[in-house]
Short mmCIF file of C-alpha atoms in Angstrom, two decimals:
data_model
loop_
_atom_site.label_atom_id
_atom_site.label_comp_id
_atom_site.label_asym_id
_atom_site.label_seq_id
_atom_site.Cartn_x
_atom_site.Cartn_y
_atom_site.Cartn_z
CA MET W 29 132.99 136.48 70.38
CA PHE W 30 130.62 135.74 73.23
CA HIS W 31 132.23 132.63 74.75
CA LYS W 32 129.31 132.32 77.15
CA LYS W 33 128.25 128.99 78.53
CA VAL W 34 124.70 128.09 77.54
CA VAL W 35 122.46 127.82 80.59
CA HIS W 36 119.36 125.71 80.06
CA ALA W 37 116.28 126.99 81.88
CA PRO W 38 114.30 124.56 84.04
CA VAL W 39 111.13 123.37 82.27
CA ARG W 40 108.37 121.16 83.65
CA PRO W 41 108.64 117.75 81.88
CA PHE W 42 105.58 116.30 80.13
CA SER W 43 105.08 113.35 77.82
CA SER W 44 101.95 114.19 75.82
CA ILE W 45 99.87 117.08 74.52
CA ARG W 46 97.06 115.89 76.82
CA GLU W 47 99.33 116.15 79.86
CA MET W 48 100.59 119.57 78.77
CA LEU W 49 97.07 121.01 78.50
CA SER W 50 95.95 119.29 81.73
CA LEU W 51 98.84 120.91 83.61
CA ALA W 52 97.78 124.34 82.34
CA VAL W 53 94.17 123.76 83.43
CA THR W 54 95.10 122.27 86.82
CA GLU W 55 97.66 124.94 87.70
CA ASP W 56 96.22 128.03 85.94
CA GLY W 57 92.68 127.16 84.89
CA ASN W 58 91.31 130.66 85.47
CA LYS W 59 94.16 132.39 83.68
CA ILE W 60 93.37 133.94 80.28
CA ALA W 61 94.66 131.68 77.51
CA TYR W 62 93.37 133.61 74.48
CA LYS W 63 92.23 137.09 73.54
CA PHE W 64 90.76 137.98 70.17
CA LYS W 65 88.43 140.45 68.47
CA GLN W 66 84.85 139.35 67.91
CA LYS W 67 82.65 140.38 64.97
CA ASP W 68 81.18 143.30 66.95
CA GLY W 69 84.67 144.61 67.73
CA SER W 70 84.65 143.60 71.40
CA ILE W 71 87.53 141.60 72.87
CA ALA W 72 86.82 138.02 73.90
CA GLU W 73 88.86 136.51 76.74
CA VAL W 74 88.99 132.73 77.13
CA SER W 75 90.45 131.02 80.20
CA TYR W 76 92.45 127.80 80.06
CA ARG W 77 89.56 125.96 81.70
CA ARG W 78 87.02 127.21 79.18
CA PHE W 79 89.39 126.37 76.32
CA TYR W 80 89.85 122.84 77.70
CA ASN W 81 86.08 122.39 77.96
CA THR W 82 85.66 123.45 74.32
CA VAL W 83 88.33 120.98 73.21
CA GLU W 84 86.64 118.20 75.20
CA ALA W 85 83.22 119.01 73.72
CA LEU W 86 84.54 119.10 70.15
CA GLY W 87 86.47 115.87 70.73
CA ALA W 88 83.40 114.12 72.14
CA ALA W 89 81.33 115.16 69.11
CA LEU W 90 83.97 113.95 66.63
CA ALA W 91 84.42 110.66 68.51
CA GLU W 92 80.67 110.08 68.58
CA MET W 93 80.59 110.58 64.79
CA GLY W 94 83.37 108.01 64.36
CA TYR W 95 86.21 110.43 63.54
CA GLY W 96 88.36 109.96 66.64
CA LYS W 97 91.13 108.28 64.65
CA SER W 98 90.73 110.19 61.39
CA HIS W 99 93.06 112.45 59.44
CA ILE W 100 91.47 115.88 59.92
CA ALA W 101 92.39 118.91 57.82
CA CYS W 102 91.83 122.59 58.61
CA ILE W 103 91.71 125.39 56.04
CA SER W 104 91.12 128.74 57.66
CA GLU W 105 92.57 132.12 58.52
CA ASN W 106 94.10 132.54 61.99
CA ARG W 107 91.38 132.39 64.64
CA TYR W 108 90.56 130.92 68.03
CA ASP W 109 88.46 128.14 66.48
CA TRP W 110 91.50 126.94 64.51
CA ILE W 111 93.38 126.45 67.78
CA CYS W 112 90.42 124.55 69.27
CA ALA W 113 90.34 122.15 66.31
CA TYR W 114 94.14 121.80 66.48
CA LEU W 115 94.30 120.79 70.14
CA THR W 116 91.24 118.56 69.80
CA VAL W 117 92.91 116.47 67.10
CA LEU W 118 96.34 116.46 68.76
CA GLN W 119 94.71 114.96 71.87
CA SER W 120 92.85 112.29 69.87
CA ALA W 121 94.19 109.23 68.07
CA GLY W 122 93.85 111.14 64.81
CA VAL W 123 96.20 113.21 62.65
CA TYR W 124 95.99 116.99 62.18
CA VAL W 125 96.57 118.37 58.67
CA PRO W 126 96.90 122.19 58.53
CA VAL W 127 96.44 123.46 54.96
CA ASP W 128 97.45 126.88 53.65
CA LYS W 129 94.27 128.86 52.91
CA GLU W 130 96.12 130.93 50.29
CA LEU W 131 96.80 127.98 47.99
CA PRO W 132 95.02 127.78 44.62
CA ALA W 133 91.83 125.69 44.65
CA ASP W 134 93.36 122.67 42.89
CA ASN W 135 96.33 122.61 45.28
CA LYS W 136 94.01 122.50 48.28
CA VAL W 137 92.09 119.65 46.67
CA PHE W 138 95.34 117.76 46.08
CA LEU W 139 96.52 118.16 49.68
CA VAL W 140 93.17 117.09 51.16
CA ASN W 141 93.20 113.98 48.96
CA ASN W 142 96.89 113.23 49.41
CA SER W 143 96.59 113.49 53.20
CA GLU W 144 93.63 111.09 53.21
CA SER W 145 91.61 113.54 55.30
CA GLU W 146 88.11 112.38 56.20
CA VAL W 147 87.10 115.60 57.97
CA VAL W 148 87.84 119.17 56.87
CA PHE W 149 87.37 122.22 59.12
CA ILE W 150 86.89 125.43 57.14
CA SER W 151 86.11 129.08 57.69
CA GLY W 152 83.21 130.75 55.92
CA ARG W 153 85.60 132.08 53.27
CA GLN W 154 86.34 128.52 52.16
CA ALA W 155 82.70 127.41 51.88
CA GLN W 156 82.39 128.29 48.18
CA TRP W 157 85.56 126.33 47.42
CA VAL W 158 84.03 123.29 49.15
CA ARG W 159 80.77 123.58 47.21
CA GLU W 160 82.63 123.84 43.89
CA ASN W 161 85.17 121.09 44.57
CA HIS W 162 83.69 118.55 47.02
CA GLU W 163 83.10 115.98 44.27
CA LYS W 164 86.86 115.96 43.60
CA MET W 165 87.47 114.93 47.24
CA PRO W 166 85.57 111.63 47.56
CA GLY W 167 87.46 110.60 50.69
CA VAL W 168 86.07 113.49 52.74
CA LYS W 169 83.06 112.43 54.78
CA CYS W 170 82.42 115.64 56.68
CA TYR W 171 82.96 119.39 56.27
CA ILE W 172 82.64 121.59 59.37
CA CYS W 173 82.40 125.37 58.98
CA PHE W 174 83.40 127.68 61.83
CA ASP W 175 81.03 130.39 60.60
CA ALA W 176 77.95 128.37 59.62
CA GLU W 177 74.95 128.94 61.89
CA GLU W 178 73.03 125.91 60.62
CA ASP W 179 73.85 122.54 59.08
CA ASP W 180 73.05 121.93 55.41
CA GLU W 181 73.27 118.90 53.15
CA LEU W 182 77.05 119.35 52.69
CA ILE W 183 78.49 121.45 55.52
CA LEU W 184 77.97 121.14 59.27
CA SER W 185 77.85 124.06 61.70
CA TYR W 186 80.83 124.13 64.08
CA GLN W 187 78.73 125.86 66.77
CA LYS W 188 75.99 123.23 66.50
CA LEU W 189 78.61 120.50 66.78
CA LEU W 190 80.03 122.10 69.93
CA GLN W 191 76.57 122.29 71.48
CA LYS W 192 76.09 118.61 70.77
CA GLY W 193 79.48 117.75 72.24
CA GLU W 194 78.85 119.68 75.44
CA VAL W 195 76.13 117.22 76.53
CA LEU W 196 77.86 114.05 75.31
CA ASP W 197 79.78 111.65 77.52
CA LYS W 198 83.50 112.47 77.08
CA THR W 199 84.63 108.89 77.85
CA ALA W 200 84.93 107.81 74.20
CA TYR W 201 87.10 110.85 73.33
CA ASP W 202 89.25 110.56 76.45
CA ALA W 203 89.91 106.88 75.65
CA LEU W 204 91.56 107.98 72.40
CA LEU W 205 94.16 110.02 74.20
CA HIS W 206 96.58 107.16 74.74
CA SER W 207 97.99 106.93 71.22
CA ASP W 208 101.61 105.96 70.50
CA PRO W 209 103.77 109.12 70.88
CA GLN W 210 106.06 107.88 68.08
CA GLU W 211 103.27 107.58 65.51
CA LEU W 212 102.13 110.20 63.02
CA LYS W 213 100.28 113.03 64.78
CA MET W 214 100.62 116.06 62.49
CA LEU W 215 101.03 116.13 58.71
CA VAL W 216 102.43 119.44 57.51
CA TYR W 217 102.94 120.21 53.84
CA THR W 218 105.99 122.30 53.02
CA SER W 219 105.13 125.63 51.43
CA GLY W 220 107.61 124.80 48.68
CA THR W 221 109.21 127.92 47.12
CA THR W 222 110.16 125.43 44.39
CA GLY W 223 109.01 121.92 43.55
CA ILE W 224 106.08 119.81 44.76
CA ALA W 225 104.89 120.15 48.35
CA LYS W 226 105.93 117.26 50.58
CA GLY W 227 103.94 116.03 53.56
CA VAL W 228 106.20 116.17 56.62
CA MET W 229 105.21 113.53 59.18
CA LEU W 230 105.61 114.71 62.78
CA SER W 231 104.91 112.58 65.84
CA GLU W 232 103.55 113.66 69.22
CA HIS W 233 107.04 113.01 70.60
CA ASN W 234 108.47 115.41 68.00
CA LEU W 235 106.01 118.15 69.01
CA CYS W 236 106.48 117.68 72.76
CA SER W 237 110.29 117.67 72.34
CA SER W 238 110.21 120.92 70.37
CA VAL W 239 108.20 122.61 73.14
CA TYR W 240 110.16 121.16 76.08
CA TYR W 241 113.67 121.68 74.74
CA GLY W 242 112.78 124.96 73.01
CA LEU W 243 111.76 126.52 76.33
CA GLN W 244 115.05 125.37 77.83
CA VAL W 245 117.04 127.53 75.41
CA SER W 246 114.68 130.47 74.85
CA GLN W 247 112.18 131.89 77.32
CA ILE W 248 108.92 133.69 76.67
CA TYR W 249 106.88 135.99 78.90
CA ASP W 250 103.25 136.43 79.92
CA THR W 251 101.58 137.79 76.76
CA GLY W 252 102.24 136.85 73.15
CA LEU W 253 100.84 138.42 70.00
CA SER W 254 100.20 135.75 67.38
CA ILE W 255 100.68 137.07 63.82
CA LEU W 256 102.06 134.30 61.58
CA PRO W 257 99.98 131.76 59.59
CA TYR W 258 98.86 128.88 61.81
CA ASN W 259 99.43 126.29 59.09
CA HIS W 260 103.18 126.74 59.59
CA THR W 261 104.90 124.87 62.43
CA TYR W 262 106.84 127.97 63.45
CA GLU W 263 103.57 129.46 64.66
CA SER W 264 101.53 126.35 65.53
CA VAL W 265 104.31 124.72 67.58
CA CYS W 266 106.76 127.42 68.68
CA ASP W 267 104.04 129.91 69.55
CA ILE W 268 100.73 128.13 70.22
CA LEU W 269 102.01 124.99 71.95
CA VAL W 270 104.88 126.74 73.76
CA ASN W 271 102.49 129.34 75.19
CA ILE W 272 100.21 126.60 76.51
CA HIS W 273 103.04 124.93 78.39
CA PHE W 274 104.20 128.29 79.73
CA HIS W 275 100.59 129.11 80.73
CA ALA W 276 100.85 132.42 78.89
CA THR W 277 98.20 134.43 77.06
CA ILE W 278 98.05 134.50 73.26
CA CYS W 279 96.40 137.49 71.59
CA ILE W 280 95.33 136.73 68.04
CA ASN W 281 96.11 139.19 65.26
CA ALA W 282 93.68 138.28 62.46
CA VAL W 283 94.90 140.86 59.91
CA MET W 284 98.55 141.86 59.47
CA LYS W 285 97.64 145.47 58.60
CA ASP W 286 96.36 145.79 62.19
CA LEU W 287 99.73 144.75 63.66
CA PHE W 288 100.56 148.08 65.33
CA LYS W 289 96.97 148.64 66.44
CA ASP W 290 96.95 145.20 68.02
CA MET W 291 100.28 145.77 69.76
CA GLN W 292 98.83 148.88 71.37
CA LEU W 293 95.57 147.06 72.14
CA TYR W 294 97.03 143.90 73.73
CA HIS W 295 100.42 145.19 75.04
CA PRO W 296 102.37 141.99 74.23
CA THR W 297 105.62 141.01 75.92
CA ASN W 298 106.80 138.78 73.06
CA ILE W 299 106.09 138.21 69.36
CA TYR W 300 107.20 135.57 66.86
CA MET W 301 107.81 136.97 63.39
CA VAL W 302 109.74 136.38 60.18
CA PRO W 303 112.64 138.62 59.07
CA ALA W 304 110.48 140.23 56.36
CA VAL W 305 108.19 141.68 59.04
CA ALA W 306 111.11 142.82 61.21
CA GLU W 307 112.71 144.37 58.12
CA PHE W 308 109.47 146.21 57.29
CA ILE W 309 109.18 147.62 60.82
CA TYR W 310 112.86 148.64 60.92
CA SER W 311 112.77 150.29 57.46
CA ASN W 312 109.62 152.27 58.29
CA ILE W 313 110.97 153.51 61.60
CA MET W 314 114.30 154.57 60.07
CA ARG W 315 112.52 156.26 57.16
CA ASN W 316 110.28 158.21 59.55
CA LEU W 317 113.25 159.22 61.72
CA LYS W 318 114.94 160.68 58.63
CA LYS W 319 111.74 162.39 57.46
CA GLN W 320 111.18 163.98 60.85
CA ASP W 321 114.86 164.99 61.07
CA LYS W 322 115.24 162.92 64.26
CA LEU W 323 117.94 160.48 63.09
CA LYS W 324 120.85 162.36 64.69
CA THR W 325 118.94 162.63 67.97
CA PHE W 326 118.24 158.89 67.81
CA GLU W 327 121.92 158.09 67.14
CA LYS W 328 122.99 160.28 70.09
CA GLY W 329 120.49 158.40 72.27
CA VAL W 330 121.99 155.07 71.16
CA LYS W 331 125.52 156.21 72.10
CA LEU W 332 124.30 157.43 75.48
CA SER W 333 122.37 154.26 76.26
CA ARG W 334 125.28 152.02 75.24
CA ALA W 335 127.59 153.94 77.57
CA ALA W 336 125.06 153.73 80.41
CA LEU W 337 124.60 149.97 79.91
CA LYS W 338 128.33 149.47 80.49
CA LEU W 339 127.76 151.02 83.93
CA GLY W 340 124.77 148.77 84.57
CA ILE W 341 122.19 151.51 83.90
CA ASP W 342 119.42 150.89 81.36
CA LEU W 343 118.15 154.17 79.94
CA ARG W 344 116.53 152.62 76.85
CA PRO W 345 112.89 152.58 78.04
CA LYS W 346 113.16 156.29 78.86
CA LEU W 347 115.27 157.42 75.88
CA PHE W 348 113.19 155.52 73.33
CA ARG W 349 109.82 155.74 75.05
CA GLU W 350 108.08 156.85 71.85
CA LEU W 351 109.17 153.67 70.07
CA HIS W 352 108.21 151.47 73.02
CA VAL W 353 104.71 152.99 72.97
CA LEU W 354 104.49 152.08 69.26
CA PHE W 355 105.07 148.43 70.25
CA GLY W 356 102.51 148.52 73.05
CA GLY W 357 104.81 149.58 75.90
CA ARG W 358 105.63 146.08 77.26
CA LEU W 359 107.41 144.34 74.37
CA ARG W 360 110.58 142.63 75.61
CA LYS W 361 111.37 140.06 72.96
CA ILE W 362 110.90 139.35 69.25
CA VAL W 363 111.79 135.84 68.11
CA CYS W 364 112.68 135.86 64.42
CA GLY W 365 112.89 132.71 62.30
CA GLY W 366 112.49 131.58 58.72
CA ALA W 367 115.63 133.29 57.39
CA PRO W 368 118.77 134.91 58.83
CA ILE W 369 118.42 138.40 60.33
CA ARG W 370 120.55 141.27 59.10
CA PRO W 371 122.86 142.16 62.04
CA GLU W 372 122.02 145.88 61.86
CA ILE W 373 118.33 145.10 62.40
CA GLY W 374 119.15 143.04 65.48
CA GLU W 375 121.37 145.85 66.75
CA PHE W 376 118.62 148.43 66.20
CA PHE W 377 116.08 146.53 68.30
CA GLY W 378 118.69 145.77 70.95
CA ASP W 379 119.66 149.43 71.09
CA ILE W 380 116.07 150.51 71.83
CA GLY W 381 115.67 147.82 74.50
CA ILE W 382 113.78 145.04 72.68
CA ALA W 383 115.68 141.78 72.22
CA LEU W 384 115.51 140.49 68.63
CA ILE W 385 116.33 136.80 68.88
CA GLY W 386 117.34 134.88 65.77
CA GLY W 387 116.75 131.18 65.38
CA TYR W 388 116.83 128.43 62.79
CA GLY W 389 114.11 125.96 62.06
CA ILE W 390 112.79 123.73 59.33
CA THR W 391 109.43 121.97 59.15
CA GLU W 392 111.16 118.58 59.15
CA CYS W 393 112.55 119.39 62.64
CA SER W 394 109.20 120.27 64.24
CA PRO W 395 110.50 123.02 63.40
CA LEU W 396 113.11 124.25 65.90
CA VAL W 397 116.82 123.42 65.51
CA SER W 398 118.55 126.33 67.22
CA VAL W 399 117.86 129.71 68.78
CA ASN W 400 119.68 132.56 70.50
CA ASP W 401 118.68 133.82 73.93
CA GLU W 402 118.88 137.19 75.65
CA ASN W 403 121.97 136.24 77.67
CA CYS W 404 123.93 135.07 74.64
CA ASN W 405 122.44 136.82 71.63
CA ASP W 406 124.75 136.95 68.63
CA TYR W 407 123.02 138.64 65.68
CA HIS W 408 125.46 136.99 63.26
CA THR W 409 124.34 133.46 64.23
CA VAL W 410 121.09 131.54 64.69
CA GLY W 411 122.15 130.45 68.15
CA HIS W 412 122.75 127.19 69.98
CA ARG W 413 121.13 123.85 69.16
CA LEU W 414 118.36 122.32 71.21
CA PRO W 415 119.74 120.05 73.96
CA CYS W 416 118.09 117.02 72.31
CA LEU W 417 119.93 117.53 69.01
CA GLU W 418 123.29 116.76 67.48
CA TRP W 419 124.50 118.59 64.41
CA SER W 420 127.27 118.30 61.87
CA ILE W 421 128.51 119.95 58.68
CA ASP W 422 128.67 117.66 55.67
CA GLU W 423 131.73 117.96 53.42
CA PRO W 424 132.81 121.41 54.65
CA ASN W 425 134.87 123.56 52.29
CA GLU W 426 137.99 125.53 53.26
CA GLU W 427 135.78 128.04 55.10
CA GLY W 428 134.04 125.29 57.08
CA ILE W 429 130.82 125.73 55.08
CA GLY W 430 128.78 122.70 54.09
CA GLU W 431 125.31 121.21 54.32
CA ILE W 432 123.83 121.27 57.83
CA LEU W 433 122.93 117.82 59.19
CA VAL W 434 120.91 117.17 62.36
CA LYS W 435 119.67 114.21 64.36
CA GLY W 436 117.56 113.98 67.52
CA ASP W 437 114.09 114.00 69.06
CA VAL W 438 112.56 116.71 66.87
CA VAL W 439 113.49 115.16 63.51
CA MET W 440 110.49 114.01 61.45
CA LEU W 441 109.35 110.46 60.82
CA GLY W 442 109.69 111.04 57.07
CA TYR W 443 107.72 112.32 54.08
CA TYR W 444 104.18 111.01 53.69
CA LYS W 445 103.91 108.33 50.98
CA MET W 446 107.30 109.42 49.57
CA PRO W 447 109.83 106.70 50.52
CA GLU W 448 112.45 107.75 47.96
CA GLN W 449 112.48 111.39 49.12
CA THR W 450 112.59 110.20 52.75
CA ALA W 451 115.59 107.98 52.03
CA GLU W 452 117.33 110.86 50.26
CA ALA W 453 116.79 113.25 53.19
CA MET W 454 117.52 110.75 55.99
CA ARG W 455 120.94 109.24 55.33
CA GLY W 456 123.25 107.55 57.78
CA GLY W 457 121.01 108.50 60.68
CA TRP W 458 121.24 112.21 59.83
CA PHE W 459 118.60 114.53 58.38
CA HIS W 460 120.07 116.53 55.49
CA THR W 461 118.50 119.99 55.82
CA GLY W 462 119.35 121.39 52.37
CA ASP W 463 120.73 124.48 54.11
CA TYR W 464 124.40 125.50 54.02
CA GLY W 465 126.25 126.97 56.98
CA TYR W 466 129.04 126.50 59.51
CA ILE W 467 129.39 125.95 63.25
CA THR W 468 131.37 128.48 65.30
CA PRO W 469 133.92 127.56 68.03
CA ASP W 470 131.12 128.38 70.53
CA ASP W 471 128.90 125.74 68.90
CA GLN W 472 126.60 128.35 67.37
CA LEU W 473 125.24 127.96 63.86
CA VAL W 474 125.66 130.43 61.01
CA ILE W 475 123.41 130.00 57.96
CA THR W 476 124.95 130.98 54.63
CA GLY W 477 122.14 129.95 52.28
CA ARG W 478 119.96 127.26 50.74
CA LYS W 479 121.67 124.44 48.87
CA LYS W 480 119.16 124.77 46.02
CA ASN W 481 119.91 128.53 45.69
CA LEU W 482 123.71 128.13 45.47
CA ILE W 483 125.25 129.91 42.46
CA VAL W 484 128.37 128.25 41.02
CA LEU W 485 130.24 130.70 38.79
CA ASP W 486 132.33 129.60 35.82
CA ASN W 487 135.50 130.52 37.75
CA GLY W 488 134.62 127.83 40.32
CA LYS W 489 133.53 130.28 43.01
CA ASN W 490 130.43 129.40 45.09
CA VAL W 491 128.09 132.30 45.92
CA TYR W 492 125.28 132.15 48.46
CA PRO W 493 122.80 134.71 47.09
CA GLU W 494 121.24 135.29 50.53
CA GLU W 495 124.54 136.78 51.76
CA ILE W 496 124.63 139.35 48.93
CA GLU W 497 120.89 140.04 49.26
CA ASN W 498 121.31 140.95 52.94
CA LEU W 499 123.95 143.52 51.98
CA ILE W 500 121.83 144.99 49.18
CA MET W 501 118.87 145.32 51.56
CA ARG W 502 120.87 148.05 53.33
CA VAL W 503 120.17 150.33 50.36
CA ASP W 504 117.32 152.59 51.48
CA CYS W 505 115.29 152.46 48.27
CA VAL W 506 115.41 148.66 47.97
CA GLN W 507 112.42 146.85 49.45
CA GLU W 508 112.97 143.36 47.98
CA VAL W 509 115.84 141.72 46.13
CA VAL W 510 116.77 138.43 44.49
CA VAL W 511 120.37 137.80 43.41
CA PHE W 512 120.88 135.45 40.46
CA GLY W 513 123.62 134.15 38.19
CA VAL W 514 124.11 135.98 34.87
CA LYS W 515 124.83 133.57 32.02
CA ASN W 516 127.23 134.13 29.11
CA GLU W 517 126.71 132.96 25.52
CA LYS W 518 127.82 129.43 26.51
CA GLY W 519 125.13 129.26 29.18
CA ASP W 520 127.63 129.42 32.07
CA GLU W 521 126.95 131.69 35.05
CA HIS W 522 129.88 134.12 34.96
CA SER W 523 128.70 137.02 37.16
CA LEU W 524 125.90 138.12 39.47
CA GLY W 525 122.72 140.06 38.79
CA ALA W 526 120.20 141.60 41.17
CA GLU W 527 116.47 141.96 40.55
CA VAL W 528 115.01 144.57 42.88
CA TYR W 529 111.65 146.01 43.84
CA LEU W 530 111.91 149.58 45.12
CA ASN W 531 109.97 151.42 47.80
CA THR W 532 110.77 154.80 46.20
CA PRO W 533 111.08 155.58 42.48
CA THR W 534 114.82 155.76 41.73
CA PRO W 535 116.69 155.80 38.37
CA GLU W 536 118.19 152.41 37.50
CA LYS W 537 121.71 153.81 37.21
CA GLU W 538 121.45 155.33 40.69
CA VAL W 539 120.21 152.01 42.09
CA LYS W 540 123.18 150.23 40.50
CA ASP W 541 125.59 152.83 41.97
CA LEU W 542 124.06 152.47 45.44
CA ILE W 543 124.35 148.68 45.27
CA ALA W 544 127.97 148.96 44.07
CA LYS W 545 128.75 151.26 47.00
CA GLU W 546 127.25 148.75 49.46
CA LEU W 547 129.32 145.92 47.96
CA LYS W 548 132.57 147.87 47.50
CA ASP W 549 134.45 145.80 50.11
CA GLN W 550 133.35 142.47 48.61
CA PRO W 551 135.60 140.41 46.30
CA THR W 552 135.02 140.99 42.58
CA TYR W 553 133.06 137.77 42.06
CA LYS W 554 130.49 138.88 44.69
CA LYS W 555 129.75 142.20 42.98
CA ILE W 556 126.70 142.91 40.84
CA SER W 557 127.12 143.32 37.07
CA LYS W 558 123.44 143.62 36.15
CA VAL W 559 120.46 145.26 37.86
CA ILE W 560 116.80 144.71 36.96
CA VAL W 561 114.16 146.99 38.53
CA ARG W 562 110.76 145.34 38.95
CA ASP W 563 107.41 147.10 38.70
CA GLU W 564 105.71 144.78 41.21
CA PRO W 565 106.72 142.93 44.39
CA PHE W 566 107.96 139.35 44.06
CA GLU W 567 105.49 136.50 44.43
CA LYS W 568 105.64 135.07 47.95
CA THR W 569 104.63 132.07 50.00
CA SER W 570 102.06 132.50 52.79
CA SER W 571 104.94 132.85 55.27
CA ASN W 572 106.17 135.86 53.26
CA LYS W 573 109.20 134.16 51.70
CA ILE W 574 110.04 135.30 48.18
CA ILE W 575 109.51 132.68 45.47
CA ARG W 576 112.61 133.01 43.32
CA PRO W 577 111.74 133.60 39.66
CA LYS W 578 112.75 130.81 37.27
CA ARG W 579 115.36 131.88 34.74
CA ASP W 580 116.44 130.31 31.45
#
């Protein structure tokens, strides 16, 4: 138990996105805001002042065209231009609609129509989709392509639009900046591992609260490496907006396969990632240590460094220098959200001198609910709540586990054009998250699983598959796993099964034995009776979450 009092860091207050960006320009205008690779391979560096000028120019052009109050969608891979469009719309009286570029064509059409978007920003990779589907989106009045050099009859050139905006009077755009902070500002569609995507309505107050209170409970440093999809609030709010208010530099990783190259290129101090990425890094490092016969040396180094830390001496940068170089040499913190972290992964990163900080968020909460910090980092929890939030556990069982409820400044306005679903989620003043967990005596949150994933066995026992999956992931040959209920002839779920994708060919019986060994200390009802070995990885969302297969 930590029993440490939470200390909230001082953060400069602000009331709008416009004020937040203006503070960055006024106080650190010449500081580098963004770094990214250009087409010729060179590294572009953009100051806060230059970024602000681009946003103003784009805003002036959109306002002059009559789109200052429009719903504006963006469908693109991660890039600097995406961020420019994002901040431009957030500062206007309009609504920003980030759309997942990986969605099937018809899904993108549905979201553009459902969101009532009049303008759609796209990358060159989406141009063919626009040409094939624009007649199905009659509400769209303008398509703007980041990569188009010239305008054509259907798609406008982003660069041409910027050039036009640079010479326009900015008064019309600036006049739009005083919109109601409680009104809809960002419409984010849930990735939906099951069911129909819902449009989560977030206000400017929601976004500003997430940044302001998030920085109070978890600090960042001078250089971030941005790797997660921008259409998710975890990246667009917790990384992009937080870095602006901290006046830090964001380095843009355009392709995940270049992650290690980019870490060594940009030398980041902090990175936001999902557990799947942390798991991949951890598994590869451990596998290589075993291959190179260095595991025992590593374990001796861990024992030595732990002993030295008790004496106030930090030997980790020296003992694990080779690993630090792999991460760029300056990495101090990884913030991990989207799913609980396995404690041994958190311990591994902590042992080598890089803090792995777990948190909990959900799109409907802009997205941050809770997060650990370096001074009180418990790998078994997702940390303390934001100071602006209250939380509660609905109908806890004998173990204190129940549905997590929250209320406060980051909670959404509701679901777009879905009053029944909004009423179901927002009851009695509380947002019902759909996640199960419990609150510790130190007011830290522990996530046990998703309500929709809960397995109820015929003996009355409740099983959270995520808990068992985290244990099975300790088996070296297992790369991905989904735990499910095995049905008897009556159709009742009477035991548990595990469907696994392996990183090394291994006989099924051996896999089952390894899983049984990992679960030997678990009660009988939490053990695995059936193992299925997959030939291919599971289907995933764009944020790398496994989509659970439907079973009869």
